[in-house]
XYZ file of C-alpha atoms in Angstrom:
504
model
C -26.407 -29.741 22.239
C -26.879 -26.858 19.775
C -25.971 -26.961 16.129
C -22.805 -24.871 16.285
C -21.365 -26.775 19.259
C -22.160 -30.142 17.703
C -20.355 -29.019 14.587
C -17.368 -28.028 16.663
C -17.203 -31.487 18.292
C -16.901 -33.054 14.856
C -14.043 -30.708 14.023
C -12.250 -31.208 17.319
C -12.566 -34.991 17.027
C -10.316 -35.331 13.970
C -7.407 -37.687 14.336
C -3.891 -36.340 13.935
C -2.968 -36.154 10.231
C 0.240 -37.323 8.668
C 0.390 -33.856 7.070
C 1.440 -32.134 10.302
C 5.108 -32.444 11.370
C 5.656 -34.066 14.757
C 7.054 -30.859 16.249
C 3.864 -29.001 15.383
C 1.507 -31.714 16.631
C 2.503 -30.989 20.215
C 1.658 -27.307 19.845
C -1.343 -27.224 17.511
C -4.474 -29.284 17.002
C -4.794 -31.444 13.859
C -5.243 -29.460 10.649
C -4.624 -26.234 12.627
C -8.169 -26.352 14.031
C -9.217 -24.802 17.316
C -10.133 -26.791 20.401
C -13.759 -27.218 21.378
C -13.181 -25.120 24.487
C -11.807 -22.171 22.514
C -14.644 -22.399 19.999
C -17.262 -22.429 22.734
C -15.717 -19.493 24.581
C -15.612 -17.325 21.503
C -19.177 -18.230 20.524
C -20.463 -17.311 23.985
C -18.594 -14.016 23.899
C -19.983 -13.165 20.470
C -23.521 -13.804 21.683
C -22.903 -11.691 24.777
C -21.701 -8.818 22.604
C -24.986 -8.897 20.712
C -26.683 -8.345 24.079
C -24.533 -5.279 24.774
C -21.716 -6.648 26.942
C -18.669 -4.350 26.654
C -16.609 -6.606 28.883
C -17.171 -9.491 26.459
C -16.082 -7.296 23.550
C -12.560 -6.879 24.941
C -12.058 -10.582 25.601
C -13.560 -11.495 22.221
C -11.148 -9.221 20.364
C -8.246 -10.742 22.270
C -9.342 -14.204 21.139
C -9.791 -13.047 17.542
C -6.208 -11.776 17.445
C -4.859 -14.804 19.295
C -6.570 -17.305 16.988
C -5.296 -15.400 13.964
C -1.740 -15.636 15.252
C -2.175 -19.327 15.977
C -3.341 -19.986 12.419
C -0.327 -18.200 10.975
C 2.106 -20.010 13.246
C 0.526 -23.414 12.632
C 0.457 -23.041 8.843
C 4.146 -22.100 8.803
C 4.907 -25.495 10.358
C 2.457 -27.432 8.215
C 3.063 -28.997 4.816
C -0.138 -27.259 3.718
C 0.846 -23.604 4.090
C -2.368 -22.205 2.607
C -5.721 -23.853 3.169
C -8.652 -21.919 1.744
C -12.412 -22.241 1.584
C -14.915 -20.930 -0.973
C -17.685 -18.765 0.448
C -20.869 -17.126 -0.774
C -22.337 -14.189 1.142
C -26.019 -13.269 1.359
C -27.966 -10.137 2.080
C -28.707 -11.514 5.533
C -24.986 -11.369 6.334
C -25.456 -7.651 6.916
C -27.188 -8.473 10.201
C -25.152 -7.741 13.351
C -22.654 -10.467 14.166
C -23.265 -12.575 11.039
C -19.966 -11.921 9.281
C -18.080 -12.370 12.536
C -19.797 -15.721 13.093
C -18.920 -16.969 9.606
C -15.306 -15.811 9.770
C -14.813 -17.237 13.261
C -16.026 -20.639 12.102
C -13.670 -20.506 9.153
C -10.674 -19.693 11.359
C -11.686 -22.328 13.900
C -11.595 -24.972 11.167
C -7.996 -24.149 10.352
C -8.391 -22.061 7.195
C -6.130 -19.115 6.504
C -7.632 -18.031 3.157
C -11.147 -17.450 1.868
C -12.419 -17.044 -1.668
C -15.441 -14.772 -1.468
C -17.906 -15.097 -4.329
C -17.864 -11.567 -5.690
C -19.375 -11.851 -9.160
C -21.796 -14.710 -9.790
C -25.191 -15.478 -11.313
C -25.397 -12.013 -12.817
C -24.886 -10.187 -9.497
C -21.899 -8.391 -8.030
C -20.945 -7.885 -4.379
C -20.785 -4.091 -4.595
C -22.965 -1.496 -2.845
C -26.096 -0.601 -4.777
C -25.234 3.070 -4.262
C -21.736 2.629 -5.678
C -22.146 0.147 -8.496
C -21.475 1.554 -11.967
C -21.244 -1.940 -13.500
C -23.684 -3.695 -15.822
C -24.911 -6.023 -13.056
C -27.194 -5.525 -10.102
C -25.861 -5.662 -6.560
C -26.211 -8.688 -4.315
C -27.488 -6.274 -1.658
C -30.537 -4.916 -3.389
C -33.059 -3.966 -0.700
C -34.001 -0.620 0.750
C -31.658 0.610 3.443
C -28.665 -1.348 2.140
C -27.699 1.009 -0.667
C -24.351 2.020 0.864
C -23.465 -1.275 2.577
C -20.158 -2.560 1.201
C -20.161 -6.191 2.235
C -17.054 -7.022 0.204
C -14.990 -4.294 1.871
C -16.308 -5.394 5.273
C -15.377 -9.045 4.911
C -11.939 -8.118 3.602
C -11.301 -5.950 6.665
C -12.773 -8.407 9.178
C -10.934 -11.267 7.531
C -7.656 -9.384 7.833
C -8.420 -8.771 11.503
C -8.442 -12.573 11.898
C -5.259 -13.211 9.951
C -7.098 -14.384 6.828
C -6.203 -13.642 3.233
C -9.439 -12.616 1.513
C -9.734 -13.138 -2.243
C -12.395 -12.134 -4.763
C -13.844 -15.182 -6.535
C -15.380 -14.120 -9.835
C -17.275 -15.818 -12.622
C -15.739 -14.895 -15.967
C -17.335 -15.852 -19.290
C -20.612 -16.675 -17.529
C -22.203 -13.220 -17.212
C -25.551 -14.430 -15.883
C -29.079 -14.795 -17.238
C -30.229 -11.289 -16.313
C -27.408 -9.810 -18.357
C -28.011 -12.136 -21.290
C -31.722 -11.418 -21.745
C -31.265 -7.657 -22.196
C -31.896 -6.846 -25.874
C -28.758 -4.745 -26.276
C -26.630 -7.606 -24.936
C -27.839 -10.241 -27.416
C -24.958 -9.659 -29.883
C -22.486 -10.236 -27.042
C -23.504 -13.851 -26.403
C -21.780 -16.935 -27.743
C -23.599 -18.481 -30.673
C -23.184 -21.805 -32.472
C -23.777 -22.723 -36.093
C -27.421 -23.489 -35.358
C -28.044 -19.922 -34.249
C -28.314 -20.912 -30.564
C -26.887 -19.084 -27.568
C -25.906 -20.920 -24.389
C -29.293 -20.217 -22.793
C -30.982 -21.966 -25.714
C -29.026 -25.205 -25.330
C -29.252 -27.970 -22.759
C -26.413 -27.421 -20.309
C -25.065 -29.380 -17.393
C -24.259 -26.727 -14.757
C -21.090 -26.753 -12.712
C -20.986 -27.800 -9.079
C -23.223 -25.368 -7.203
C -22.345 -23.752 -3.913
C -25.515 -25.308 -2.574
C -25.076 -29.075 -2.375
C -27.221 -30.933 -4.881
C -28.624 -27.871 -6.641
C -28.243 -26.648 -10.205
C -27.572 -23.205 -11.549
C -30.208 -21.865 -13.962
C -28.362 -18.564 -14.305
C -25.582 -19.620 -16.647
C -25.280 -17.434 -19.747
C -21.999 -17.247 -21.638
C -20.642 -14.299 -23.593
C -18.396 -14.290 -26.634
C -14.871 -13.778 -25.246
C -13.919 -11.895 -28.409
C -16.633 -9.266 -28.012
C -15.099 -5.859 -27.124
C -18.229 -4.614 -25.328
C -18.374 -7.711 -23.133
C -14.705 -7.235 -22.344
C -15.249 -3.564 -21.496
C -18.152 -4.433 -19.187
C -16.091 -7.059 -17.401
C -13.008 -4.877 -16.981
C -15.121 -2.112 -15.459
C -16.381 -4.563 -12.864
C -12.853 -5.842 -12.178
C -11.674 -2.281 -11.549
C -14.494 -1.654 -9.075
C -13.706 -4.853 -7.167
C -10.028 -3.920 -7.026
C -10.918 -0.684 -5.217
C -11.821 -2.888 -2.209
C -8.232 -4.189 -2.168
C -8.733 -7.966 -2.039
C -5.604 -10.050 -1.512
C -6.228 -11.894 -4.761
C -8.586 -12.227 -7.714
C -9.566 -15.705 -8.850
C -11.473 -16.417 -12.023
C -14.011 -19.197 -12.516
C -16.015 -20.179 -15.610
C -13.065 -19.586 -17.903
C -14.663 -21.929 -20.401
C -17.722 -22.617 -22.531
C -20.857 -24.463 -21.311
C -20.781 -28.136 -20.464
C -23.437 -29.549 -22.796
C -25.268 -32.852 -22.384
C -25.963 -35.867 -24.553
C -24.434 -35.968 -28.022
C -23.674 -32.240 -27.778
C -21.253 -32.873 -24.902
C -18.628 -33.541 -27.565
C -17.834 -30.950 -30.231
C -17.495 -32.802 -33.530
C -18.276 -30.283 -36.273
C -18.186 -26.580 -37.006
C -21.906 -26.243 -36.212
C -21.117 -27.208 -32.612
C -18.499 -24.527 -32.011
C -19.287 -21.135 -30.456
C -17.759 -19.152 -33.323
C -20.889 -17.684 -34.918
C -21.354 -14.481 -32.971
C -20.218 -11.482 -34.967
C -17.103 -10.711 -32.938
C -15.835 -14.271 -32.983
C -16.461 -14.647 -36.716
C -14.645 -11.397 -37.461
C -11.714 -12.401 -35.255
C -11.529 -15.755 -36.992
C -11.545 -14.148 -40.433
C -8.853 -11.702 -39.339
C -6.517 -14.650 -38.773
C -6.407 -15.240 -42.534
C -3.057 -14.379 -44.080
C -4.088 -14.112 -47.700
C -7.247 -13.665 -49.759
C -7.627 -17.362 -50.430
C -7.452 -18.107 -46.732
C -10.077 -15.522 -45.807
C -12.435 -16.636 -48.573
C -12.116 -20.281 -47.586
C -12.724 -19.535 -43.884
C -15.838 -17.544 -44.826
C -17.180 -20.390 -46.979
C -16.478 -22.879 -44.189
C -18.438 -20.784 -41.691
C -21.303 -20.124 -44.091
C -21.710 -23.585 -45.603
C -20.353 -25.679 -42.692
C -18.052 -27.463 -45.142
C -15.806 -26.847 -48.134
C -15.987 -28.531 -51.519
C -13.729 -29.177 -54.472
C -15.691 -26.466 -56.287
C -14.828 -23.984 -53.508
C -11.139 -24.570 -54.139
C -11.574 -24.083 -57.872
C -13.526 -20.882 -57.251
C -10.898 -19.272 -55.017
C -8.080 -20.283 -57.373
C -9.900 -18.464 -60.156
C -10.947 -15.481 -58.020
C -7.424 -14.612 -56.825
C -5.062 -15.082 -59.791
C -2.428 -12.947 -58.037
C -2.140 -15.818 -55.508
C -2.027 -18.530 -58.190
C 1.012 -20.220 -56.684
C -0.091 -19.793 -53.056
C -2.082 -22.093 -50.824
C -4.846 -20.661 -48.590
C -3.104 -19.263 -45.504
C -4.143 -18.467 -41.933
C -2.375 -18.200 -38.586
C -0.555 -21.383 -37.676
C -0.819 -22.943 -41.124
C 2.357 -24.096 -42.867
C 1.316 -25.728 -46.141
C 3.596 -28.149 -47.912
C 5.476 -26.881 -50.956
C 3.475 -27.561 -54.103
C 0.210 -28.119 -52.233
C -1.745 -26.313 -54.959
C -0.601 -28.974 -57.434
C -2.145 -31.867 -55.476
C -5.329 -33.551 -56.783
C -8.414 -31.479 -55.926
C -10.007 -34.205 -53.785
C -6.812 -34.589 -51.747
C -6.592 -30.832 -51.214
C -10.255 -30.663 -50.170
C -9.867 -33.424 -47.563
C -6.689 -31.927 -46.173
C -7.994 -28.367 -46.001
C -11.308 -29.425 -44.438
C -9.393 -31.182 -41.650
C -7.092 -28.214 -41.124
C -9.991 -25.743 -41.052
C -11.695 -27.796 -38.350
C -8.593 -27.825 -36.170
C -8.082 -24.121 -36.849
C -11.674 -23.373 -35.721
C -11.158 -25.345 -32.504
C -7.882 -23.516 -31.821
C -9.629 -20.188 -32.417
C -12.332 -21.152 -29.913
C -9.699 -22.140 -27.353
C -7.755 -18.927 -27.884
C -10.778 -16.795 -27.033
C -10.791 -18.324 -23.539
C -7.076 -17.732 -23.003
C -7.293 -14.151 -24.263
C -10.275 -13.339 -22.035
C -8.479 -14.687 -18.962
C -5.316 -12.745 -19.763
C -7.360 -9.575 -20.234
C -9.331 -10.083 -17.001
C -6.271 -10.714 -14.841
C -4.067 -7.933 -16.225
C -5.311 -5.045 -13.993
C -4.717 -7.033 -10.816
C -1.323 -8.277 -11.947
C -0.248 -4.739 -12.772
C -0.904 -3.805 -9.142
C 0.830 -6.874 -7.718
C -2.390 -8.603 -6.660
C -2.389 -12.400 -6.749
C -4.405 -13.967 -9.556
C -5.558 -17.488 -10.203
C -7.962 -19.571 -12.224
C -10.290 -22.424 -11.255
C -10.800 -25.104 -13.891
C -11.768 -28.719 -14.564
C -8.825 -31.047 -15.149
C -10.681 -33.017 -17.837
C -12.208 -30.081 -19.746
C -9.408 -29.684 -22.298
C -9.272 -33.119 -23.833
C -10.014 -34.919 -27.063
C -13.058 -37.185 -26.790
C -13.237 -39.743 -29.572
C -13.295 -37.780 -32.816
C -14.200 -34.518 -31.077
C -13.482 -32.279 -28.094
C -14.991 -31.832 -24.630
C -17.712 -29.190 -25.023
C -16.267 -26.974 -22.275
C -13.229 -26.270 -24.456
C -11.218 -25.121 -21.437
C -7.549 -25.003 -22.514
C -6.051 -24.704 -19.042
C -2.761 -26.216 -20.219
C -2.353 -22.957 -22.203
C -3.238 -20.611 -19.333
C -0.502 -18.144 -18.267
C 1.877 -19.744 -15.794
C 2.132 -16.512 -13.790
C -1.370 -17.262 -12.463
C -2.151 -19.815 -9.765
C -3.758 -23.015 -11.062
C -6.723 -24.239 -8.988
C -7.877 -27.522 -10.533
C -11.316 -28.501 -9.257
C -10.720 -32.151 -8.354
C -14.390 -33.054 -7.974
C -14.353 -36.697 -9.131
C -16.934 -38.767 -7.250
C -16.039 -42.452 -7.577
C -16.187 -42.817 -3.758
C -12.421 -43.372 -3.688
C -9.413 -41.104 -3.433
C -7.596 -42.367 -6.499
C -9.992 -40.839 -9.050
C -9.471 -37.456 -7.338
C -5.695 -37.776 -7.230
C -5.685 -38.947 -10.860
C -7.214 -35.593 -11.841
C -4.546 -33.713 -9.908
C -1.742 -35.787 -11.410
C -3.016 -34.946 -14.900
C -2.728 -31.247 -14.064
C 0.776 -31.681 -12.657
C 1.775 -33.421 -15.882
C 0.229 -30.946 -18.344
C 0.388 -27.563 -16.591
C 3.044 -25.095 -17.754
C 6.376 -25.540 -16.036
C 6.622 -23.351 -12.943
C 2.877 -22.867 -12.446
C 1.746 -22.979 -8.818
C -0.894 -25.699 -8.414
C -3.414 -25.511 -5.546
C -6.147 -28.151 -5.925
C -9.760 -27.533 -4.950
C -11.297 -30.482 -3.083
C -15.054 -30.936 -2.665
C -16.418 -32.482 0.505
C -16.805 -32.193 4.254
C -14.767 -33.253 7.258
C -15.089 -36.812 8.624
C -17.950 -37.771 6.314
C -18.316 -38.998 2.760
C -20.693 -36.907 0.680
C -21.867 -37.247 -2.932
C -19.569 -40.254 -3.407
C -16.525 -38.294 -2.276
C -14.362 -39.382 0.692
C -13.976 -37.088 3.731
C -11.732 -34.088 3.239
C -8.980 -35.379 5.502
C -8.810 -38.597 3.458
C -8.587 -36.603 0.239
C -5.851 -34.406 1.703
C -3.788 -37.384 2.817
C -4.140 -38.909 -0.652
C -2.936 -35.630 -2.168
C 0.052 -35.546 0.172
C 1.051 -39.042 -0.918
C 1.025 -38.338 -4.662
C 2.208 -34.716 -4.620
C 4.056 -33.755 -1.412
C 5.401 -30.663 -3.188
C 1.921 -29.070 -3.258
C 1.682 -26.714 -0.280
C -1.685 -25.071 -0.939
C -5.240 -26.270 -1.422
C -8.811 -25.205 -0.818
C -12.168 -26.746 0.014
C -15.465 -26.334 -1.759
C -17.391 -25.010 0.043
C -18.407 -23.395 3.341
C -22.030 -24.113 2.492
C -21.260 -27.851 2.350
C -19.570 -27.859 5.744
C -22.229 -25.675 7.372
C -25.450 -26.433 5.433
C -27.831 -25.482 8.261
C -25.930 -22.301 9.048
C -25.804 -21.475 5.334
C -29.593 -21.787 5.015
C -30.068 -19.664 8.131
C -27.952 -16.960 6.505
C -29.624 -17.314 3.127
C -33.148 -16.954 4.508
C -32.382 -14.626 7.438
C -33.242 -17.121 10.128
C -31.728 -16.613 13.555
C -29.045 -19.183 14.443
C -29.922 -21.619 17.204
C -28.365 -20.753 20.573
C -25.894 -23.096 22.262
C -27.670 -25.438 24.652
C -25.738 -26.635 27.660
C -26.007 -30.212 28.912
């Protein structure tokens, strides 16, 4: 039996989940998935259309509409009202019938939302002939200059009853952007003079199972030019009218080894010009600004530094060094010099970490604002453990998702791989506990149906575990289509023709 049909048998063979109410089980298949017969009929019709059959076209369109209605009706009766999947498109998806094939498979598996990778690895899913952004188009070959693959998948997804969202990298602008000479000042930089492409990173989970991403390059979230470049791209994507805009890589790099924990000012990404200037601007008196500057320059402060600033600013003789968030004790300036030095060094460190965190929050707020102003859904994907204290330092990703705006959807990537459900549900419970009150939480689960992969249980097992610990959660998504359809994904990536269905 051919690859697509074999895949469909796996889907159709799922046992009935506890997630689906009894009334709905009689009407719809488990997890709102299509029957093997319906999948086979639609696949045959789609192949016939490619051979020129007009009769097949009419019946195929009827099935497309019917399956879309079934998905909507089933999800309304299901505890999981929105079930999405994350999808990357390739240049080969411009071939006749490719997008239809992908979208049909998504609908047949019971999904009613897709997150289309729109800006990633330094490329954007805009037509080459209509791309005023700072990044090259995903479709970059001759003859494809006017092809708008993002607009096409949004329209064809809507035809099938799908919500189609733009999934966009944020602070990771891509290697090709980062190596341009005029963009060098826009990159994050630590106290050793390194940018993110000069450090040893541990990439995030790739859309291709088991691979790494060599294209990560992070910009300084405080840089106004980087912000301008990003907002221009956001505006262009919005012209295609996606149902939502979802931001990924709202963080700093995940470093490895001893650098995976930020322990000192040298480690922090506060040494690019924009970030340094923003940090200095948080000072609230001359002493504060001078002390912040010395801390950045010398990586520490000394008793002599305190004596120097006391002498340099006699008009502030009775004031302590001040910056945003600092509330010094009355009479601090009268404490012994060594005590003051220890206290101020500790406070400056925590202030620098807070400044680094705030850059992430500000960039996200800026990126989402245009969509929110037009009533478009917005959300953010993040790691549940990326905002925590580790020993005497902080996780290097410095991703303060507990401070993200609650008017955005929270999509925690619950990717734990202990080969059990509990380590995945533990991550989700942490988000439920720490997320702002009222935030909508829609976990992202990594895996495939009916099989364990990369030490993660099958998706249906993960979903049942989620239902047990958080029955109030009514939306989730799966990472990723390429995991569920690895052979099909490679066919699309390398422009290989899909195998035909073989009958027994």
